[in-house]
Amino acid sequence: MVQYSSTHLDASFAALSDATRRGVLEQLGRADASISALAEKFHITLTGMKKHVSVLERAGLVTTEKVGRVRTCRLGALGLDAEAAWIDRYRQLWDARFDALDRVVAELKLKENSDGS
């Protein structure tokens, strides 16, 4: 059985709930970037981008490294495996429920056709 750290999932889903932070992850998926470059790209203040990056760091989705005066951001090493596994577990549950519903509907149609003829 897979064990999930609810604290980690809470932090990562909270981080992913914001469109700007999802955009930052997409941007960093293309290339590492400084916080100031990200702020410029998203047309927000440097302070605002630092807050977004901080949330992503706490969730383990982004790491930063300061070299000289520039803090460079890159995607975190953890990725989204735990989040994808959690979502997949519920996707499988819903798939099974819809398959069962499809079988019930098919049986009812078969019965309806046999009763009608």
Coordinates of N, CA and C in Angstrom, one line a residue, residues 2-99:
V2 N 0.5 2.2 -0.8 CA 1.3 3.4 -0.9 C 0.9 4.3 0.3
Q3 N 1.8 4.9 0.9 CA 1.6 5.8 2.0 C 1.8 7.2 1.5
Y4 N 0.9 8.1 1.8 CA 1.1 9.5 1.4 C 1.3 10.4 2.6
S5 N 2.1 11.3 2.5 CA 2.3 12.3 3.5 C 1.3 13.4 3.2
S6 N 0.3 13.5 4.1 CA -0.8 14.5 3.8 C -0.2 15.9 3.8
T7 N 0.8 16.1 4.6 CA 1.4 17.4 4.7 C 2.0 17.8 3.3
H8 N 2.7 16.8 2.7 CA 3.3 17.1 1.4 C 2.2 17.3 0.4
L9 N 1.2 16.5 0.4 CA 0.1 16.6 -0.6 C -0.6 17.9 -0.4
D10 N -0.9 18.3 0.8 CA -1.6 19.6 1.1 C -0.7 20.7 0.5
A11 N 0.6 20.7 0.8 CA 1.4 21.8 0.3 C 1.5 21.8 -1.2
S12 N 1.6 20.6 -1.8 CA 1.7 20.6 -3.3 C 0.4 21.0 -4.0
F13 N -0.7 20.5 -3.5 CA -2.0 20.8 -4.1 C -2.3 22.3 -3.9
A14 N -2.0 22.8 -2.7 CA -2.2 24.2 -2.5 C -1.3 25.1 -3.4
A15 N -0.1 24.6 -3.6 CA 0.8 25.4 -4.6 C 0.2 25.3 -6.0
L16 N -0.3 24.1 -6.4 CA -0.8 23.9 -7.7 C -2.1 24.6 -8.0
S17 N -2.8 25.1 -6.9 CA -4.1 25.7 -7.0 C -4.1 27.1 -7.6
D18 N -2.9 27.6 -7.7 CA -2.7 29.0 -8.2 C -2.2 29.0 -9.7
A19 N -2.9 29.7 -10.6 CA -2.6 29.7 -12.0 C -1.1 30.2 -12.2
T20 N -0.7 31.3 -11.5 CA 0.6 31.8 -11.7 C 1.7 30.8 -11.3
R21 N 1.5 30.1 -10.2 CA 2.4 29.0 -9.8 C 2.5 27.9 -10.8
R22 N 1.3 27.5 -11.4 CA 1.3 26.5 -12.4 C 2.1 27.0 -13.6
G23 N 1.9 28.3 -14.0 CA 2.6 28.9 -15.1 C 4.1 28.9 -14.8
V24 N 4.5 29.2 -13.6 CA 6.0 29.1 -13.2 C 6.5 27.7 -13.4
L25 N 5.8 26.7 -13.0 CA 6.3 25.3 -13.2 C 6.4 25.0 -14.7
E26 N 5.4 25.5 -15.5 CA 5.5 25.3 -17.0 C 6.8 26.0 -17.5
Q27 N 7.0 27.2 -17.1 CA 8.1 28.0 -17.6 C 9.4 27.3 -17.2
L28 N 9.5 26.8 -15.9 CA 10.7 26.1 -15.5 C 10.9 24.8 -16.1
G29 N 9.8 24.2 -16.6 CA 9.9 23.0 -17.4 C 10.7 23.2 -18.7
R30 N 10.7 24.4 -19.2 CA 11.4 24.7 -20.4 C 12.8 25.1 -20.2
A31 N 13.1 25.8 -19.1 CA 14.4 26.2 -18.7 C 14.5 26.8 -17.3
D32 N 15.6 26.7 -16.7 CA 15.8 27.4 -15.4 C 15.7 28.9 -15.6
A33 N 15.3 29.6 -14.5 CA 15.1 31.0 -14.7 C 15.4 31.7 -13.3
S34 N 15.8 32.9 -13.4 CA 16.0 33.7 -12.2 C 14.6 34.2 -11.7
I35 N 14.5 34.6 -10.4 CA 13.2 35.1 -9.9 C 12.8 36.4 -10.6
S36 N 13.8 37.2 -10.9 CA 13.5 38.5 -11.6 C 13.0 38.2 -13.0
A37 N 13.6 37.2 -13.7 CA 13.1 36.9 -15.1 C 11.7 36.4 -15.0
L38 N 11.4 35.6 -14.0 CA 10.0 35.0 -13.9 C 9.1 36.2 -13.6
A39 N 9.5 37.1 -12.7 CA 8.6 38.2 -12.4 C 8.3 39.1 -13.6
E40 N 9.3 39.3 -14.4 CA 9.1 40.0 -15.7 C 8.2 39.3 -16.6
K41 N 8.4 38.0 -16.7 CA 7.6 37.2 -17.7 C 6.1 37.2 -17.3
F42 N 5.9 37.2 -16.0 CA 4.5 37.1 -15.5 C 3.9 38.5 -15.1
H43 N 4.7 39.5 -15.4 CA 4.2 40.9 -15.2 C 3.8 41.1 -13.7
I44 N 4.5 40.6 -12.8 CA 4.3 40.9 -11.4 C 5.5 41.4 -10.7
T45 N 5.4 41.9 -9.5 CA 6.5 42.5 -8.8 C 7.5 41.4 -8.4
L46 N 8.7 41.7 -8.1 CA 9.7 40.8 -7.7 C 9.3 40.2 -6.3
T47 N 8.7 41.0 -5.4 CA 8.3 40.5 -4.2 C 7.1 39.5 -4.3
G48 N 6.2 39.8 -5.3 CA 5.1 38.8 -5.5 C 5.7 37.5 -6.1
M49 N 6.7 37.6 -7.0 CA 7.2 36.3 -7.5 C 8.0 35.6 -6.4
K50 N 8.7 36.3 -5.6 CA 9.4 35.6 -4.5 C 8.4 34.8 -3.6
K51 N 7.2 35.4 -3.4 CA 6.2 34.7 -2.6 C 5.8 33.4 -3.3
H52 N 5.5 33.5 -4.6 CA 5.1 32.3 -5.4 C 6.2 31.3 -5.4
V53 N 7.4 31.7 -5.6 CA 8.5 30.7 -5.6 C 8.7 30.1 -4.2
S54 N 8.5 30.8 -3.2 CA 8.6 30.3 -1.8 C 7.5 29.2 -1.6
V55 N 6.3 29.4 -2.0 CA 5.3 28.4 -1.9 C 5.7 27.1 -2.7
L56 N 6.2 27.3 -3.9 CA 6.6 26.2 -4.7 C 7.8 25.4 -4.0
E57 N 8.7 26.2 -3.4 CA 9.8 25.6 -2.7 C 9.3 24.7 -1.5
R58 N 8.4 25.3 -0.7 CA 7.9 24.6 0.4 C 7.2 23.3 0.0
A59 N 6.6 23.3 -1.1 CA 6.0 22.1 -1.7 C 6.9 21.1 -2.3
G60 N 8.2 21.5 -2.4 CA 9.2 20.7 -3.0 C 9.1 20.6 -4.6
L61 N 8.4 21.5 -5.1 CA 8.2 21.5 -6.6 C 9.3 22.4 -7.3
V62 N 9.9 23.2 -6.6 CA 11.0 24.1 -7.1 C 12.1 24.2 -6.1
T63 N 13.3 24.2 -6.7 CA 14.5 24.5 -5.8 C 15.1 25.8 -6.4
T64 N 15.8 26.5 -5.5 CA 16.5 27.7 -5.9 C 17.9 27.6 -5.4
E65 N 18.8 28.3 -6.2 CA 20.2 28.4 -5.8 C 20.7 29.8 -6.1
K66 N 21.3 30.4 -5.1 CA 21.8 31.7 -5.2 C 23.3 31.7 -5.7
V67 N 23.5 32.3 -6.8 CA 24.9 32.4 -7.3 C 25.1 33.9 -7.5
G68 N 26.0 34.5 -6.6 CA 26.2 35.9 -6.7 C 25.0 36.6 -6.2
R69 N 24.5 37.5 -7.1 CA 23.3 38.3 -6.7 C 22.0 37.7 -7.3
V70 N 22.2 36.6 -8.1 CA 21.0 36.1 -8.8 C 20.6 34.7 -8.2
R71 N 19.3 34.6 -7.9 CA 18.7 33.4 -7.4 C 18.0 32.7 -8.6
T72 N 18.6 31.5 -8.9 CA 18.0 30.8 -10.0 C 17.1 29.7 -9.6
C73 N 16.0 29.5 -10.3 CA 14.9 28.6 -9.9 C 15.0 27.4 -10.9
R74 N 14.7 26.2 -10.4 CA 14.6 25.0 -11.3 C 13.6 24.1 -10.7
L75 N 13.1 23.2 -11.5 CA 12.1 22.2 -11.0 C 12.7 21.4 -9.9
G76 N 11.9 21.1 -8.9 CA 12.4 20.2 -7.8 C 12.6 18.8 -8.3
A77 N 13.4 18.1 -7.5 CA 13.7 16.7 -7.9 C 12.6 15.7 -7.6
L78 N 11.7 16.1 -6.7 CA 10.6 15.2 -6.4 C 9.6 15.0 -7.5
G79 N 9.4 16.0 -8.3 CA 8.4 16.0 -9.3 C 7.0 15.9 -8.8
L80 N 6.1 15.3 -9.5 CA 4.7 15.2 -9.1 C 4.2 13.7 -9.0
D81 N 5.2 12.8 -8.7 CA 4.8 11.4 -8.7 C 3.8 11.1 -7.6
A82 N 4.0 11.6 -6.4 CA 3.0 11.3 -5.3 C 1.7 11.9 -5.6
E83 N 1.6 13.0 -6.2 CA 0.3 13.7 -6.6 C -0.3 12.9 -7.7
A84 N 0.4 12.5 -8.7 CA -0.1 11.7 -9.8 C -0.6 10.3 -9.3
A85 N 0.1 9.7 -8.4 CA -0.4 8.4 -7.8 C -1.7 8.6 -7.0
W86 N -1.8 9.7 -6.3 CA -3.0 9.9 -5.5 C -4.2 10.1 -6.5
I87 N -4.0 11.0 -7.5 CA -5.1 11.2 -8.5 C -5.4 9.9 -9.2
D88 N -4.4 9.1 -9.6 CA -4.7 7.9 -10.3 C -5.5 6.9 -9.5
R89 N -5.2 6.9 -8.2 CA -6.0 6.0 -7.4 C -7.5 6.3 -7.4
Y90 N -7.8 7.6 -7.4 CA -9.2 8.0 -7.5 C -9.8 7.9 -8.9
R91 N -8.9 8.0 -9.9 CA -9.3 7.9 -11.3 C -9.8 6.4 -11.5
Q92 N -9.0 5.5 -10.9 CA -9.3 4.0 -11.1 C -10.6 3.7 -10.4
L93 N -10.8 4.3 -9.2 CA -12.1 4.1 -8.4 C -13.3 4.6 -9.3
W94 N -13.2 5.7 -9.9 CA -14.3 6.3 -10.7 C -14.5 5.5 -11.9
D95 N -13.4 5.0 -12.5 CA -13.5 4.2 -13.7 C -14.2 2.9 -13.4
A96 N -13.9 2.3 -12.3 CA -14.6 1.0 -11.9 C -16.1 1.3 -11.6
R97 N -16.4 2.4 -11.0 CA -17.8 2.8 -10.8 C -18.6 3.0 -12.1
F98 N -18.0 3.7 -13.0 CA -18.6 3.9 -14.3 C -18.7 2.6 -15.1
D99 N -17.7 1.7 -15.0 CA -17.9 0.4 -15.7 C -19.0 -0.4 -15.1

